[in-house]
mmCIF file of C-alpha atoms in Angstrom:
data_model
loop_
_atom_site.group_PDB
_atom_site.id
_atom_site.type_symbol
_atom_site.label_atom_id
_atom_site.label_comp_id
_atom_site.label_asym_id
_atom_site.label_seq_id
_atom_site.Cartn_x
_atom_site.Cartn_y
_atom_site.Cartn_z
ATOM 1 C CA MET A 87 0.000 0.000 0.000
ATOM 2 C CA SER A 88 2.946 2.291 0.495
ATOM 3 C CA LYS A 89 3.606 4.650 -2.363
ATOM 4 C CA LYS A 90 6.940 6.288 -2.962
ATOM 5 C CA VAL A 91 7.679 9.011 -0.456
ATOM 6 C CA GLY A 92 9.957 11.876 -1.402
ATOM 7 C CA TRP A 93 9.937 15.630 -1.769
ATOM 8 C CA SER A 94 6.383 15.750 -3.121
ATOM 9 C CA PHE A 95 5.258 13.943 0.053
ATOM 10 C CA TRP A 96 7.228 16.428 2.172
ATOM 11 C CA TRP A 97 5.641 19.431 0.429
ATOM 12 C CA LEU A 98 2.160 17.961 0.775
ATOM 13 C CA TRP A 99 2.793 17.116 4.447
ATOM 14 C CA THR A 100 4.068 20.635 5.187
ATOM 15 C CA ILE A 101 1.219 22.398 3.352
ATOM 16 C CA ALA A 102 -1.314 20.140 5.088
ATOM 17 C CA HIS A 103 0.194 21.157 8.441
ATOM 18 C CA ILE A 104 -0.064 24.843 7.603
ATOM 19 C CA ILE A 105 -3.730 24.511 6.625
ATOM 20 C CA GLY A 106 -4.575 22.108 9.451
ATOM 21 C CA SER A 107 -2.801 24.274 11.968
ATOM 22 C CA ALA A 108 -4.430 27.569 10.987
ATOM 23 C CA LEU A 109 -7.934 26.730 9.775
ATOM 24 C CA LEU A 110 -9.796 25.595 12.907
ATOM 25 C CA PRO A 111 -8.111 28.019 15.364
ATOM 26 C CA LEU A 112 -9.573 30.912 13.370
ATOM 27 C CA LEU A 113 -12.873 30.030 15.025
ATOM 28 C CA VAL A 114 -11.713 30.815 18.574
ATOM 29 C CA TRP A 115 -9.740 34.029 18.208
ATOM 30 C CA GLN A 116 -12.847 36.040 18.957
ATOM 31 C CA ASP A 117 -13.632 38.245 21.970
ATOM 32 C CA PRO A 118 -16.190 36.161 23.931
ATOM 33 C CA TYR A 119 -13.453 33.984 25.466
ATOM 34 C CA ASP A 120 -10.901 34.926 28.087
ATOM 35 C CA LEU A 121 -7.239 34.588 27.068
ATOM 36 C CA ARG A 122 -6.504 31.261 28.817
ATOM 37 C CA SER A 123 -9.636 29.690 27.327
ATOM 38 C CA ARG A 124 -8.736 31.008 23.876
ATOM 39 C CA ILE A 125 -5.243 29.526 24.092
ATOM 40 C CA PHE A 126 -6.582 26.166 25.285
ATOM 41 C CA LEU A 127 -9.284 26.055 22.585
ATOM 42 C CA ASN A 128 -6.787 27.210 19.958
ATOM 43 C CA GLU A 129 -4.355 24.398 20.810
ATOM 44 C CA ILE A 130 -7.087 21.738 20.905
ATOM 45 C CA LEU A 131 -8.448 22.881 17.536
ATOM 46 C CA GLN A 132 -4.925 23.095 16.144
ATOM 47 C CA GLY A 133 -4.303 19.518 17.302
ATOM 48 C CA ILE A 134 -7.516 18.354 15.609
ATOM 49 C CA GLY A 135 -6.583 20.169 12.396
ATOM 50 C CA ILE A 136 -3.071 18.730 12.361
ATOM 51 C CA ALA A 137 -4.332 15.212 13.144
ATOM 52 C CA ILE A 138 -6.824 15.387 10.268
ATOM 53 C CA ALA A 139 -4.178 16.809 7.912
ATOM 54 C CA GLN A 140 -1.667 14.091 8.817
ATOM 55 C CA SER A 141 -4.302 11.365 8.383
ATOM 56 C CA LEU A 142 -5.275 12.648 4.947
ATOM 57 C CA VAL A 143 -1.673 12.741 3.755
ATOM 58 C CA LEU A 144 -0.890 9.287 5.176
ATOM 59 C CA ARG A 145 -3.972 7.538 3.786
ATOM 60 C CA ASN A 146 -2.175 6.274 0.662
ATOM 61 C CA HIS A 147 1.190 5.597 2.276
ATOM 62 C CA PHE A 148 0.468 3.680 5.423
ATOM 63 C CA THR A 149 -1.786 0.686 6.090
ATOM 64 C CA LYS A 150 -2.645 1.572 9.724
ATOM 65 C CA GLU A 151 -3.578 5.167 8.869
ATOM 66 C CA GLY A 152 -7.099 4.708 10.259
ATOM 67 C CA TRP A 153 -5.689 4.681 13.794
ATOM 68 C CA TRP A 154 -3.532 7.772 13.227
ATOM 69 C CA LEU A 155 -6.316 10.293 13.840
ATOM 70 C CA PRO A 156 -7.621 8.892 17.158
ATOM 71 C CA LEU A 157 -4.144 8.222 18.559
ATOM 72 C CA THR A 158 -2.957 11.708 17.597
ATOM 73 C CA LEU A 159 -6.018 13.300 19.193
ATOM 74 C CA ILE A 160 -5.568 11.250 22.358
ATOM 75 C CA GLY A 161 -1.919 12.300 22.587
ATOM 76 C CA TRP A 162 -2.686 15.949 21.921
ATOM 77 C CA ILE A 163 -5.514 16.084 24.481
ATOM 78 C CA VAL A 164 -3.528 14.231 27.159
ATOM 79 C CA GLY A 165 -0.600 16.594 26.587
ATOM 80 C CA MET A 166 -2.867 19.630 26.817
ATOM 81 C CA ILE A 167 -4.492 18.332 29.993
ATOM 82 C CA PHE A 168 -1.067 17.755 31.498
ATOM 83 C CA ILE A 169 0.264 21.257 30.840
ATOM 84 C CA PHE A 170 -2.989 23.149 31.492
ATOM 85 C CA PHE A 171 -4.608 21.302 34.359
ATOM 86 C CA VAL A 172 -1.726 19.754 36.286
ATOM 87 C CA PRO A 173 0.567 22.758 36.764
ATOM 88 C CA SER A 174 1.821 21.466 40.107
ATOM 89 C CA LEU A 175 3.423 18.540 38.257
ATOM 90 C CA SER A 176 4.988 20.859 35.712
ATOM 91 C CA ILE A 177 8.777 20.979 35.771
ATOM 92 C CA HIS A 178 8.788 24.571 34.538
ATOM 93 C CA LYS A 179 6.331 26.439 36.773
ATOM 94 C CA ASP A 180 9.116 28.670 38.141
ATOM 95 C CA LEU A 181 10.390 29.578 34.658
ATOM 96 C CA ALA A 182 7.137 31.225 33.575
ATOM 97 C CA SER A 183 7.806 34.487 35.373
ATOM 98 C CA PHE A 184 11.172 35.308 33.808
ATOM 99 C CA LEU A 185 11.528 33.068 30.725
ATOM 100 C CA PRO A 186 8.163 32.741 28.944
ATOM 101 C CA ILE A 187 9.776 31.338 25.762
ATOM 102 C CA ALA A 188 11.416 28.570 27.806
ATOM 103 C CA THR A 189 7.995 27.740 29.248
ATOM 104 C CA LEU A 190 6.501 27.466 25.762
ATOM 105 C CA LEU A 191 9.414 25.321 24.560
ATOM 106 C CA LEU A 192 8.933 22.906 27.448
ATOM 107 C CA ASP A 193 5.139 22.870 27.125
ATOM 108 C CA PHE A 194 5.302 21.988 23.451
ATOM 109 C CA ALA A 195 8.075 19.449 24.035
ATOM 110 C CA ILE A 196 5.793 17.732 26.568
ATOM 111 C CA ILE A 197 2.865 17.710 24.142
ATOM 112 C CA GLY A 198 5.146 16.548 21.308
ATOM 113 C CA THR A 199 6.511 13.716 23.429
ATOM 114 C CA ILE A 200 3.061 12.439 24.354
ATOM 115 C CA VAL A 201 1.742 12.773 20.772
ATOM 116 C CA GLY A 202 4.926 11.129 19.449
ATOM 117 C CA ILE A 203 4.551 8.147 21.773
ATOM 118 C CA CYS A 204 0.929 7.678 20.706
ATOM 119 C CA GLN A 205 1.804 7.896 17.002
ATOM 120 C CA TRP A 206 4.859 5.687 17.446
ATOM 121 C CA GLN A 207 2.521 2.829 18.376
ATOM 122 C CA LEU A 208 1.728 2.676 14.643
ATOM 123 C CA LEU A 209 5.253 3.404 13.413
ATOM 124 C CA LYS A 210 7.194 0.941 15.562
ATOM 125 C CA SER A 211 6.827 -1.742 12.893
ATOM 126 C CA PHE A 212 9.230 0.272 10.702
ATOM 127 C CA ARG A 213 12.944 -0.317 11.216
ATOM 128 C CA VAL A 214 13.628 3.372 12.016
ATOM 129 C CA GLY A 215 10.240 4.097 13.621
ATOM 130 C CA GLY A 216 12.026 5.257 16.772
ATOM 131 C CA VAL A 217 13.125 8.401 14.917
ATOM 132 C CA TRP A 218 9.563 9.615 15.435
ATOM 133 C CA LEU A 219 10.036 9.628 19.223
ATOM 134 C CA PHE A 220 12.677 12.334 18.772
ATOM 135 C CA ALA A 221 11.198 14.180 15.792
ATOM 136 C CA SER A 222 7.788 14.869 17.316
ATOM 137 C CA PRO A 223 8.879 16.662 20.510
ATOM 138 C CA ILE A 224 11.738 18.487 18.769
ATOM 139 C CA ALA A 225 9.490 19.651 15.917
ATOM 140 C CA LEU A 226 6.667 20.827 18.155
ATOM 141 C CA SER A 227 9.103 22.552 20.498
ATOM 142 C CA VAL A 228 10.951 24.344 17.678
ATOM 143 C CA SER A 229 7.590 25.375 16.189
ATOM 144 C CA VAL A 230 7.328 27.850 19.077
ATOM 145 C CA VAL A 231 9.653 30.083 17.034
ATOM 146 C CA GLY A 232 6.931 30.426 14.385
ATOM 147 C CA LEU A 233 4.345 31.039 17.061
ATOM 148 C CA GLN A 234 6.433 33.825 18.587
ATOM 149 C CA LEU A 235 7.136 35.450 15.205
ATOM 150 C CA GLY A 236 3.426 35.497 14.381
ATOM 151 C CA TYR A 237 2.508 36.989 17.737
ATOM 152 C CA MET A 238 5.235 39.621 17.359
ATOM 153 C CA ALA A 239 3.561 40.529 14.051
ATOM 154 C CA LYS A 240 0.258 40.661 15.993
ATOM 155 C CA SER A 241 -1.387 37.998 13.836
ATOM 156 C CA ALA A 242 -2.849 34.839 15.359
ATOM 157 C CA VAL A 243 -3.363 33.364 11.879
ATOM 158 C CA LEU A 244 0.290 33.953 10.953
ATOM 159 C CA ALA A 245 1.379 32.514 14.308
ATOM 160 C CA THR A 246 -0.480 29.241 13.868
ATOM 161 C CA ALA A 247 0.434 28.991 10.165
ATOM 162 C CA LEU A 248 4.159 29.467 10.911
ATOM 163 C CA GLN A 249 3.939 27.013 13.772
ATOM 164 C CA GLY A 250 2.300 24.471 11.466
ATOM 165 C CA ALA A 251 4.928 25.064 8.760
ATOM 166 C CA ILE A 252 7.830 24.440 11.124
ATOM 167 C CA TYR A 253 6.174 21.418 12.758
ATOM 168 C CA GLY A 254 5.242 19.999 9.360
ATOM 169 C CA ALA A 255 8.664 20.592 7.787
ATOM 170 C CA ILE A 256 10.539 18.794 10.563
ATOM 171 C CA THR A 257 8.108 15.901 11.041
ATOM 172 C CA GLY A 258 7.816 15.567 7.253
ATOM 173 C CA LEU A 259 11.522 14.759 7.032
ATOM 174 C CA ALA A 260 11.135 12.196 9.802
ATOM 175 C CA ALA A 261 8.033 10.709 8.163
ATOM 176 C CA ILE A 262 9.957 10.227 4.912
ATOM 177 C CA LYS A 263 12.791 8.515 6.787
ATOM 178 C CA VAL A 264 10.382 6.213 8.627
ATOM 179 C CA LEU A 265 8.131 5.356 5.676
ATOM 180 C CA ARG A 266 11.123 4.606 3.427
ATOM 181 C CA SER A 267 12.583 2.162 5.939
ATOM 182 C CA PRO A 268 11.728 -1.526 5.720
ATOM 183 C CA LYS A 269 9.218 -3.038 8.078
ATOM 184 C CA ILE A 270 10.410 -5.292 10.858
ATOM 185 C CA LEU A 271 9.143 -8.785 10.218
ATOM 186 C CA PRO A 272 7.510 -10.500 13.188
ATOM 187 C CA LYS A 273 9.562 -13.336 14.638
ATOM 188 C CA SER A 274 8.150 -16.727 13.857
ATOM 189 C CA ARG A 275 7.434 -18.985 16.806
ATOM 190 C CA LYS A 276 8.712 -22.518 16.661
#
C-alpha cells in the first residue's frame, strides 16, 4: 500500500500542516473567550486540524492510517491536559515568570513527546520508527519560534500557520525517513 515518499510527500505534508494548523483556530480568536480559554481552545483545535491533515496525507502511504487520527487526538488532548490542568506537576512552573519562551518550549516538548509516543505505536513496525520519538517533541518545540514570530507581528493566523509550517517541515523529514525504511518482520514462533 505504500507509495513512494519523497519531496512531493514532504511538500504535501508541510502544506497540510499549515492549513490544518491555521484553519480551525480561526474560530476561537474572537472576543467572547478569556485569554486562557482562547489559548486552550486554539491548541485543541490546532491539534484536531493537524491530526486530520496528517491522516489525509498518510492515507495512501500507510496501512494503519485509520488509527492515526484517534491516537494523535488522544496524545494531543492528554498533553494539553497535562500542561494546562496539572501545573503542580509541571517541571517549569518557576520559569514562567522570567523566561516565557522557555515555558513554551517545554510545554510543546511535553505535548510533542506524548503525541509522538501515541503515534509511534503505529510506526514501531518500521525499522527506524524510533526516529519519530525524537522528531515529534523536537518539531513541536521548535515550532514555538513560528508562534512567537506570528505573535510579534500581531497575527494569530500567521502565528499558527508558521507554527504548522515548522512542525510539518521537521516531522515531514522524519516521516519520509520512517516510511522509506523496511518493516520489521515479526519473529516466527517454533
